[in-house]
Amino acid sequence: MQHPQKRKEKKSLPVRWLILGLCIAALLLAAALLIPELLPARSGKLYPDPEPVLNFETLKVNEPAQLQSITITHLGSEPYTLRYQNDTLLLEMEDQLLDINDSLCADLLKAATTIAVEDVVTRDAAEVAAHLPDMGLEPPQITAAVTYTDGRQEVLSIGAGVPHTTYNYFRWSEDPGVYMCDAGIAETFGHTANQLLPVTQPQLVNSLVDRLVIRNAAGELELTLSIDAGGIITGRLVSPMSYPMAGDAASALMTSLENFRLGTRMGEAEGLSAEYGFDEPVCTVDIHQKEGMFTRINDTGELVVESLPAQQLRFVFGRAEGDYFYTCAYEGGAYLVSRFLVEPLIAALPDKLFTHHPADLGSVPALIEVETEQGALTFEISRTLRLLENGQPETNEDGEWLYDTTATLNGESITAEQADALVKRLRALSFSGNAPVGWLPGNVLPRWRMRLVAEDGTTRMLTAYPMDAFADVVAVDGVALHICYTEALATALGEWMPQGVSPH
């Protein structure tokens, strides 16, 4: 007879193990609750970065109307004084009161009358007396003594830049503390007297510019520029060789001239020739402007038309001044100019100016003549500008003028759409590389010729000579610098390519 199995009694854990298990569980629960607090949201860091506490403070605001004068002294230089009259500052110079730059005048007035600081070094300069020379405050780098009509005088002292910040050390005579001010305050008071004088801009009218001579690292480059009534810009290199310019290169140069502005005046160029690189300039630009009419906005906001005689302008760019400027000499004065604006002039190189789209005239050609071994084609294209009732040109949504187009091929009419497609394909015809240096055609006959005539009569001749089975050397107005694939003409002409011509 089988006896039923006896139930085994469970042995209880020793008390010490039970206590240990409960402690571990409690620690895990606490960690789970604490970890989200230790880890900032969307951050992989255990502890968040400390946030800087800014202590911007306006110590005092004075009324500009109570201002009498500001005398500015740069360490090691003679002071100069600005007089406040008729709501503006005037520079005392050789017993005269001269106007200063409007924007600098506004900056000086604000900096002199609104005593604002970015942070506090100490409320008592005695605590850092031994370090004042290191801060550039004993003696100060710049002082501005501000005198008011009631006889008060307040002195602003600007020291060296605070390391790793955009601030300068700063003191104010009415307060015992040492502070930090924005570097813009130091820059405002850091202008010399000459730099405060307003700059008379040259009458540089890009629509009248017709010739440039640029002397830079590439040597001497002579080129022509023009802009038509529709705003299309074209250019041509004249020297060291005659060759059409790329449209974007011509536009970049014209934009540089259009936006050119003289910046801060630094003094007389003759006395600063070596200091600012004018004795060995990085670039010299001679600009010829033809006589003509131009429009401008006058002081009352009206659009006026004026006449300008032919003139010659010269700009000498001495050297780079920091990351954003070049020094520039113009009519005896030394200035700073924007590095960004003049870079196309300084960096102009022939290889960067040459067109790589030889059949692109910028505008629609009036005549296209093509000659191959298999036949000849003559396209004539005529365009009439659409005018609105008020006589102004009609434009599309991009502001481009609209035209009515008629075209013929060998005397037979073709549609405007066909003519437009042809012109687009010709503009897309591009070089695929450079011709061998010194290449000459010898006795090789051309594979094809193309003559293009612009609406203004400008003519361009392309002549393609076979170089090998895959490429042709294309001479542009007799100058052979580049090659294109043998299929280039067939691709450009499309359905108009004379039958039976094999590109190989």
Coordinates of C-alpha atoms in Angstrom, one line a residue:
M1 CA 0.0 0.0 0.0
Q2 CA 1.4 3.3 -1.0
H3 CA 1.5 6.1 1.5
P4 CA 0.7 9.6 0.4
Q5 CA 3.7 11.9 0.1
K6 CA 4.4 14.1 3.0
R7 CA 4.3 17.9 2.4
K8 CA 7.7 19.5 2.9
E9 CA 7.9 22.3 5.3
K10 CA 9.4 25.5 3.9
K11 CA 12.5 26.7 5.8
S12 CA 12.3 30.4 6.7
L13 CA 15.3 32.7 5.8
P14 CA 17.4 33.8 8.7
V15 CA 16.4 37.2 10.0
R16 CA 19.7 38.9 8.9
W17 CA 19.1 37.9 5.2
L18 CA 15.6 39.3 5.3
I19 CA 16.8 42.6 6.7
L20 CA 19.6 42.8 4.0
G21 CA 17.1 42.1 1.2
L22 CA 14.8 44.9 2.4
C23 CA 17.6 47.3 2.5
I24 CA 18.7 46.6 -1.1
A25 CA 15.1 47.0 -2.3
A26 CA 14.9 50.3 -0.6
L27 CA 18.1 51.5 -2.1
L28 CA 17.0 50.5 -5.7
L29 CA 13.7 52.3 -5.2
A30 CA 15.4 55.5 -4.0
A31 CA 17.8 55.4 -7.0
A32 CA 14.9 55.1 -9.4
L33 CA 13.3 58.1 -7.9
L34 CA 16.4 60.2 -7.8
I35 CA 17.9 59.5 -11.2
P36 CA 15.3 61.6 -13.2
E37 CA 16.1 64.5 -10.9
L38 CA 19.9 64.2 -11.5
L39 CA 19.6 64.0 -15.3
P40 CA 18.3 67.2 -17.0
A41 CA 15.6 66.7 -19.6
R42 CA 17.0 65.9 -23.1
S43 CA 20.5 65.9 -21.9
G44 CA 23.2 63.2 -21.7
K45 CA 24.9 65.0 -18.8
L46 CA 24.6 63.9 -15.2
Y47 CA 24.7 67.5 -14.0
P48 CA 23.4 70.5 -16.0
D49 CA 25.9 73.2 -17.1
P50 CA 25.7 76.3 -14.8
E51 CA 23.9 79.2 -16.3
P52 CA 25.9 82.5 -16.2
V53 CA 24.3 85.2 -14.1
L54 CA 24.3 88.5 -15.9
N55 CA 24.4 91.6 -13.7
F56 CA 23.6 94.3 -16.3
E57 CA 23.0 97.6 -14.6
T58 CA 22.3 101.2 -15.6
L59 CA 24.2 103.3 -13.1
K60 CA 22.9 106.7 -14.3
V61 CA 21.1 108.3 -17.2
N62 CA 21.8 112.0 -18.0
E63 CA 19.8 114.2 -20.3
P64 CA 21.7 114.8 -23.6
A65 CA 20.2 118.3 -23.6
Q66 CA 22.3 119.1 -20.6
L67 CA 25.5 118.0 -22.3
Q68 CA 28.2 120.6 -23.0
S69 CA 31.2 118.7 -24.3
I70 CA 33.0 115.4 -24.4
T71 CA 36.8 115.3 -24.3
I72 CA 38.3 111.9 -25.4
T73 CA 41.8 110.9 -24.7
H74 CA 43.5 107.7 -26.0
L75 CA 46.5 106.5 -24.0
G76 CA 49.6 108.1 -25.6
S77 CA 47.7 110.4 -27.9
E78 CA 46.5 114.0 -27.9
P79 CA 42.9 114.5 -26.7
Y80 CA 40.1 115.9 -28.9
T81 CA 36.9 117.6 -27.9
L82 CA 33.3 117.3 -29.2
R83 CA 30.9 120.2 -28.5
Y84 CA 27.2 119.7 -28.2
Q85 CA 25.2 122.2 -30.1
N86 CA 21.8 122.2 -31.8
D87 CA 21.1 118.5 -30.8
T88 CA 24.3 117.2 -32.3
L89 CA 28.0 116.8 -31.6
L90 CA 30.6 118.9 -33.5
L91 CA 34.3 118.2 -33.6
E92 CA 36.7 120.9 -32.5
M93 CA 39.5 121.0 -35.1
E94 CA 41.8 123.9 -35.9
D95 CA 39.5 126.5 -34.5
Q96 CA 36.6 125.1 -36.4
L97 CA 33.5 123.0 -35.4
L98 CA 33.1 120.2 -37.9
D99 CA 30.2 117.8 -38.5
I100 CA 30.8 114.2 -37.7
N101 CA 29.3 110.9 -38.9
D102 CA 25.6 110.8 -38.0
S103 CA 25.6 107.2 -36.7
L104 CA 28.8 107.7 -34.7
C105 CA 27.3 110.9 -33.2
A106 CA 24.3 108.9 -32.0
D107 CA 26.5 106.2 -30.5
L108 CA 28.7 108.8 -28.7
L109 CA 25.8 110.6 -27.2
K110 CA 24.3 107.4 -25.8
A111 CA 27.6 106.0 -24.4
A112 CA 28.4 109.4 -22.8
T113 CA 25.1 110.0 -21.1
T114 CA 23.8 106.5 -20.3
I115 CA 26.2 104.9 -17.9
A116 CA 25.5 101.2 -18.4
V117 CA 27.6 98.2 -17.3
E118 CA 27.4 94.5 -18.1
D119 CA 28.8 93.1 -14.8
V120 CA 30.5 94.0 -11.6
V121 CA 34.1 93.2 -10.7
T122 CA 34.0 94.8 -7.3
R123 CA 32.0 97.6 -5.6
D124 CA 35.2 99.0 -4.1
A125 CA 38.2 99.5 -6.3
A126 CA 40.5 99.4 -3.2
E127 CA 39.9 95.6 -3.1
V128 CA 41.7 95.2 -6.5
A129 CA 44.0 98.2 -6.4
A130 CA 47.1 96.0 -7.1
H131 CA 45.4 94.6 -10.3
L132 CA 44.2 97.9 -11.9
P133 CA 47.3 98.1 -14.1
D134 CA 46.6 94.6 -15.4
M135 CA 43.0 95.6 -16.2
G136 CA 44.3 98.6 -18.2
L137 CA 42.7 101.0 -15.8
E138 CA 45.8 102.5 -14.3
P139 CA 46.4 104.4 -16.5
P140 CA 43.2 103.9 -18.5
Q141 CA 43.4 103.0 -22.2
I142 CA 40.7 105.6 -23.0
T143 CA 39.1 108.3 -21.0
A144 CA 36.0 110.4 -21.8
A145 CA 35.5 113.5 -19.7
V146 CA 31.8 114.5 -20.0
T147 CA 31.0 118.1 -19.0
Y148 CA 27.5 119.3 -18.4
T149 CA 26.0 122.8 -18.6
D150 CA 25.6 122.9 -14.8
G151 CA 29.3 122.6 -14.3
R152 CA 29.4 118.8 -13.5
Q153 CA 32.0 116.6 -15.0
E154 CA 31.9 112.9 -15.1
V155 CA 34.9 110.8 -16.3
L156 CA 34.5 107.4 -18.0
S157 CA 37.6 105.2 -17.9
I158 CA 37.9 102.2 -20.2
G159 CA 40.5 99.5 -19.7
A160 CA 41.7 96.4 -21.4
G161 CA 39.4 93.7 -22.7
V162 CA 38.2 91.1 -20.2
P163 CA 39.7 87.7 -21.2
H164 CA 37.3 85.3 -22.9
T165 CA 34.4 87.9 -23.0
T166 CA 33.2 90.7 -25.2
Y167 CA 33.6 93.2 -22.4
N168 CA 36.2 95.8 -21.3
Y169 CA 37.1 96.8 -17.8
F170 CA 35.3 100.1 -16.9
R171 CA 35.2 102.8 -14.2
W172 CA 33.0 105.8 -13.6
S173 CA 34.2 108.8 -11.6
E174 CA 30.9 108.9 -9.6
D175 CA 31.2 105.4 -8.3
P176 CA 34.1 103.6 -6.4
G177 CA 33.5 100.3 -8.2
V178 CA 35.2 98.5 -11.0
Y179 CA 32.8 97.2 -13.7
M180 CA 32.7 95.6 -17.2
C181 CA 31.2 97.4 -20.1
D182 CA 30.3 96.2 -23.5
A183 CA 33.2 96.2 -26.0
G184 CA 31.0 98.4 -28.2
I185 CA 31.5 101.3 -25.7
A186 CA 35.2 100.9 -26.0
E187 CA 34.9 100.8 -29.8
T188 CA 32.7 104.0 -29.8
F189 CA 35.2 106.0 -27.7
G190 CA 38.1 104.4 -29.5
H191 CA 37.6 106.3 -32.7
T192 CA 40.2 108.9 -33.5
A193 CA 39.2 112.5 -34.4
N194 CA 39.7 111.8 -38.1
Q195 CA 37.6 108.7 -38.0
L196 CA 34.6 110.7 -36.8
L197 CA 34.5 112.9 -39.8
P198 CA 31.8 112.1 -42.4
V199 CA 33.0 110.3 -45.5
T200 CA 32.1 111.7 -48.9
Q201 CA 31.4 108.8 -51.2
P202 CA 32.8 108.7 -54.7
Q203 CA 30.2 109.1 -57.5
L204 CA 30.5 105.5 -58.7
V205 CA 27.6 104.7 -61.0
N206 CA 27.7 101.1 -62.2
S207 CA 25.6 101.8 -65.2
L208 CA 28.2 104.2 -66.5
V209 CA 31.3 102.1 -65.8
D210 CA 32.7 100.8 -69.1
R211 CA 36.3 99.9 -68.4
L212 CA 38.4 98.6 -65.5
V213 CA 42.1 98.1 -65.1
I214 CA 42.9 95.8 -62.1
R215 CA 46.4 95.2 -60.9
N216 CA 46.6 92.3 -58.4
A217 CA 48.4 89.0 -57.8
A218 CA 47.5 87.9 -61.3
G219 CA 49.2 90.9 -62.9
E220 CA 47.4 93.6 -64.9
L221 CA 43.9 92.8 -66.2
E222 CA 42.0 95.1 -68.4
L223 CA 38.3 94.5 -69.0
T224 CA 35.1 96.1 -70.2
L225 CA 31.7 95.9 -68.5
S226 CA 28.3 97.0 -69.7
I227 CA 24.7 96.8 -68.5
D228 CA 21.8 97.1 -71.0
A229 CA 18.3 98.6 -70.4
G230 CA 17.0 95.2 -69.2
G231 CA 19.7 94.9 -66.6
I232 CA 21.7 92.2 -68.4
I233 CA 25.4 92.6 -67.5
T234 CA 28.1 91.5 -69.9
G235 CA 31.9 91.8 -69.8
R236 CA 35.0 91.1 -71.8
L237 CA 38.6 90.6 -70.9
V238 CA 40.7 92.9 -73.1
S239 CA 44.2 92.2 -71.7
P240 CA 46.3 90.0 -71.3
M241 CA 44.0 88.5 -74.0
S242 CA 40.7 89.3 -75.6
Y243 CA 38.1 86.8 -74.4
P244 CA 34.4 87.1 -73.3
M245 CA 33.7 86.9 -69.5
A246 CA 31.3 84.6 -67.8
G247 CA 28.0 86.3 -67.0
D248 CA 28.3 85.5 -63.2
A249 CA 31.8 86.9 -63.1
A250 CA 30.8 90.1 -64.8
S251 CA 27.8 90.4 -62.5
A252 CA 30.0 89.9 -59.4
L253 CA 32.3 92.7 -60.5
M254 CA 29.4 95.0 -61.3
T255 CA 27.8 94.3 -57.9
S256 CA 31.1 95.0 -56.2
L257 CA 31.2 98.4 -57.8
E258 CA 27.5 99.1 -57.3
N259 CA 27.7 98.5 -53.5
F260 CA 31.2 99.9 -53.0
R261 CA 31.4 102.3 -50.0
L262 CA 34.3 104.0 -48.3
G263 CA 34.2 103.2 -44.6
T264 CA 36.0 104.7 -41.6
R265 CA 38.5 107.4 -42.5
M266 CA 41.8 106.8 -40.9
G267 CA 43.7 109.9 -42.0
E268 CA 45.8 111.1 -44.8
A269 CA 47.0 108.2 -47.1
E270 CA 50.5 109.8 -47.6
G271 CA 51.4 109.6 -44.0
L272 CA 50.0 106.0 -43.6
S273 CA 51.4 104.6 -46.8
A274 CA 53.7 102.0 -45.2
E275 CA 51.6 101.4 -42.1
Y276 CA 48.5 100.4 -44.2
G277 CA 50.3 98.7 -47.1
F278 CA 49.8 101.3 -49.7
D279 CA 53.4 101.1 -50.7
E280 CA 52.9 97.4 -51.7
P281 CA 49.2 97.2 -52.3
V282 CA 47.3 93.9 -52.8
C283 CA 45.3 95.5 -55.6
T284 CA 44.9 98.7 -57.5
V285 CA 41.7 99.4 -59.5
D286 CA 41.3 102.1 -62.1
I287 CA 37.7 102.7 -63.2
H288 CA 36.6 104.7 -66.2
Q289 CA 33.0 106.0 -66.2
K290 CA 31.5 107.3 -69.4
E291 CA 29.5 110.5 -69.5
G292 CA 25.8 109.8 -69.0
M293 CA 22.6 110.2 -67.0
F294 CA 21.8 108.4 -63.8
T295 CA 19.0 108.5 -61.2
R296 CA 19.3 108.9 -57.5
I297 CA 17.2 109.7 -54.4
N298 CA 17.8 113.2 -53.2
D299 CA 17.7 114.5 -49.6
T300 CA 13.9 115.0 -49.7
G301 CA 13.3 111.4 -50.9
E302 CA 12.6 112.3 -54.5
L303 CA 13.9 110.3 -57.5
V304 CA 15.9 112.7 -59.6
V305 CA 17.8 112.3 -62.9
E306 CA 21.2 113.9 -63.1
S307 CA 24.1 114.1 -65.6
L308 CA 27.6 113.0 -64.8
P309 CA 30.6 113.8 -66.9
A310 CA 33.2 111.2 -67.8
Q311 CA 35.6 110.5 -65.0
Q312 CA 38.4 108.3 -63.9
L313 CA 38.6 106.9 -60.3
R314 CA 41.4 105.0 -58.6
F315 CA 41.3 102.9 -55.5
V316 CA 44.4 101.4 -53.9
F317 CA 43.8 98.5 -51.5
G318 CA 46.7 98.2 -49.2
R319 CA 46.2 95.1 -47.1
A320 CA 43.7 93.1 -45.1
E321 CA 42.7 94.8 -41.8
G322 CA 41.4 92.0 -39.6
D323 CA 38.9 89.6 -40.9
Y324 CA 36.4 92.1 -42.3
F325 CA 38.2 95.0 -44.0
Y326 CA 40.9 96.1 -46.4
T327 CA 42.7 99.4 -46.2
C328 CA 41.9 101.7 -49.1
A329 CA 43.5 104.9 -50.4
Y330 CA 41.3 107.3 -52.4
E331 CA 42.0 110.9 -53.4
G332 CA 44.6 111.3 -50.7
G333 CA 42.6 109.8 -47.8
A334 CA 43.0 106.4 -46.1
Y335 CA 39.9 104.4 -45.3
L336 CA 38.6 101.0 -44.4
V337 CA 36.4 99.2 -46.9
S338 CA 34.4 96.0 -46.5
R339 CA 36.4 93.0 -47.4
F340 CA 33.3 91.1 -48.6
L341 CA 32.4 93.8 -51.1
V342 CA 35.8 94.3 -52.8
E343 CA 36.9 90.7 -52.8
P344 CA 35.7 90.1 -56.4
L345 CA 38.1 92.9 -57.5
I346 CA 41.1 91.8 -55.4
A347 CA 40.7 88.1 -56.3
A348 CA 40.0 88.6 -60.0
L349 CA 42.0 86.1 -62.1
P350 CA 41.8 85.4 -65.8
D351 CA 40.9 81.7 -65.3
K352 CA 38.0 82.7 -63.1
L353 CA 36.7 85.4 -65.5
F354 CA 36.6 83.3 -68.8
T355 CA 33.2 82.2 -69.9
H356 CA 32.6 78.4 -70.1
H357 CA 29.4 78.9 -72.1
P358 CA 30.7 80.5 -75.4
A359 CA 27.3 80.7 -77.1
D360 CA 25.7 82.6 -74.3
L361 CA 25.7 86.3 -75.1
G362 CA 23.6 87.2 -72.0
S363 CA 20.8 88.5 -74.2
V364 CA 18.9 86.7 -77.0
P365 CA 20.9 86.8 -80.2
A366 CA 19.4 88.5 -83.2
L367 CA 21.3 86.3 -85.6
I368 CA 22.7 82.8 -85.4
E369 CA 24.7 81.4 -88.4
V370 CA 26.0 77.8 -88.3
E371 CA 28.2 76.2 -90.9
T372 CA 29.1 72.5 -91.0
E373 CA 30.4 70.1 -93.7
Q374 CA 26.8 69.0 -94.2
G375 CA 25.0 72.3 -94.5
A376 CA 24.5 75.8 -93.2
L377 CA 21.7 77.3 -91.0
T378 CA 20.7 80.9 -90.5
F379 CA 18.4 81.8 -87.6
E380 CA 17.0 85.3 -87.3
I381 CA 15.2 86.3 -84.1
S382 CA 13.3 89.6 -83.6
R383 CA 11.8 90.6 -80.3
T384 CA 9.4 93.5 -79.5
L385 CA 9.1 94.7 -75.9
R386 CA 5.6 94.5 -74.5
L387 CA 4.5 97.9 -73.1
L388 CA 1.7 98.6 -70.7
E389 CA -0.8 101.5 -71.3
N390 CA 1.4 103.8 -69.2
G391 CA 4.4 103.1 -71.4
Q392 CA 6.2 100.9 -68.8
P393 CA 7.5 97.5 -69.8
E394 CA 5.3 94.6 -69.0
T395 CA 6.9 92.1 -66.6
N396 CA 6.4 88.5 -65.4
E397 CA 6.1 87.4 -61.8
D398 CA 9.9 87.5 -61.5
G399 CA 10.1 91.1 -62.7
E400 CA 11.6 90.2 -66.1
W401 CA 10.5 92.1 -69.2
L402 CA 8.2 90.3 -71.6
Y403 CA 8.7 90.3 -75.3
D404 CA 6.8 89.2 -78.4
T405 CA 9.2 87.0 -80.5
T406 CA 9.3 86.2 -84.3
A407 CA 11.9 84.0 -85.8
T408 CA 13.0 82.4 -89.1
L409 CA 15.2 79.5 -90.1
N410 CA 16.7 80.0 -93.6
G411 CA 13.9 82.5 -94.3
E412 CA 11.1 80.1 -93.2
S413 CA 9.1 81.0 -90.1
I414 CA 9.5 79.0 -86.9
T415 CA 7.6 79.4 -83.7
A416 CA 8.6 81.5 -80.8
E417 CA 8.7 78.4 -78.6
Q418 CA 11.2 76.7 -81.0
A419 CA 13.4 79.8 -81.1
D420 CA 13.3 80.0 -77.2
A421 CA 14.3 76.3 -76.9
L422 CA 17.2 76.8 -79.4
V423 CA 18.5 79.8 -77.4
K424 CA 18.3 77.9 -74.1
R425 CA 20.2 74.9 -75.6
L426 CA 22.9 77.3 -77.0
R427 CA 23.3 78.9 -73.6
A428 CA 23.8 75.5 -72.1
L429 CA 26.6 74.6 -74.6
S430 CA 29.6 74.4 -72.3
F431 CA 33.3 73.6 -72.4
S432 CA 34.5 70.3 -70.9
G433 CA 38.1 71.3 -70.2
N434 CA 41.1 73.3 -71.2
A435 CA 42.9 73.0 -74.5
P436 CA 46.5 71.9 -74.5
V437 CA 48.8 74.8 -73.8
G438 CA 50.0 76.4 -77.0
W439 CA 47.6 74.4 -79.2
L440 CA 47.4 75.5 -82.8
P441 CA 45.1 74.1 -85.5
G442 CA 47.8 73.8 -88.1
N443 CA 46.2 72.6 -91.4
V444 CA 43.2 71.0 -89.6
L445 CA 39.9 72.2 -91.1
P446 CA 37.2 73.3 -88.7
R447 CA 34.4 70.8 -87.8
W448 CA 31.9 73.7 -87.5
R449 CA 31.6 77.4 -87.2
M450 CA 29.0 79.5 -85.4
R451 CA 28.5 83.3 -85.7
L452 CA 26.3 85.0 -83.1
V453 CA 25.2 88.6 -83.3
A454 CA 23.6 90.3 -80.3
E455 CA 20.7 92.9 -80.6
D456 CA 23.2 95.7 -80.0
G457 CA 25.5 94.4 -82.9
T458 CA 28.1 92.7 -80.7
T459 CA 29.5 89.7 -82.7
R460 CA 31.0 86.4 -81.4
M461 CA 32.6 83.8 -83.6
L462 CA 33.1 80.2 -82.5
T463 CA 35.3 77.8 -84.5
A464 CA 35.6 74.1 -83.5
Y465 CA 38.6 72.2 -84.6
P466 CA 38.8 68.4 -84.1
M467 CA 41.4 67.5 -81.5
D468 CA 40.6 63.8 -81.3
A469 CA 37.6 61.4 -81.8
F470 CA 36.0 62.8 -78.6
A471 CA 36.8 66.4 -78.3
D472 CA 37.0 69.7 -80.3
V473 CA 39.1 72.7 -79.5
V474 CA 36.8 75.7 -79.7
A475 CA 38.4 79.1 -80.6
V476 CA 36.3 82.1 -79.4
D477 CA 37.0 85.1 -81.6
G478 CA 40.2 83.4 -82.6
V479 CA 41.5 82.5 -79.1
A480 CA 41.6 78.8 -78.4
L481 CA 41.6 78.0 -74.7
H482 CA 39.0 75.3 -74.2
I483 CA 37.6 72.1 -75.5
C484 CA 34.1 70.7 -75.8
Y485 CA 32.7 67.3 -76.6
T486 CA 32.1 66.5 -80.2
E487 CA 28.4 66.1 -79.5
A488 CA 28.1 69.6 -78.2
L489 CA 26.8 71.2 -81.4
A490 CA 24.3 68.4 -82.1
T491 CA 22.9 68.7 -78.6
A492 CA 22.6 72.5 -78.9
L493 CA 20.9 72.5 -82.4
G494 CA 18.7 69.5 -81.6
E495 CA 16.2 68.9 -84.4
W496 CA 17.9 71.6 -86.5
M497 CA 21.3 69.8 -86.8
P498 CA 22.0 69.3 -90.5
Q499 CA 21.2 65.7 -91.4
G500 CA 24.0 63.2 -92.1
V501 CA 26.6 64.8 -89.8
S502 CA 28.2 62.4 -87.5
P503 CA 29.9 64.1 -84.5
H504 CA 32.7 61.4 -84.8

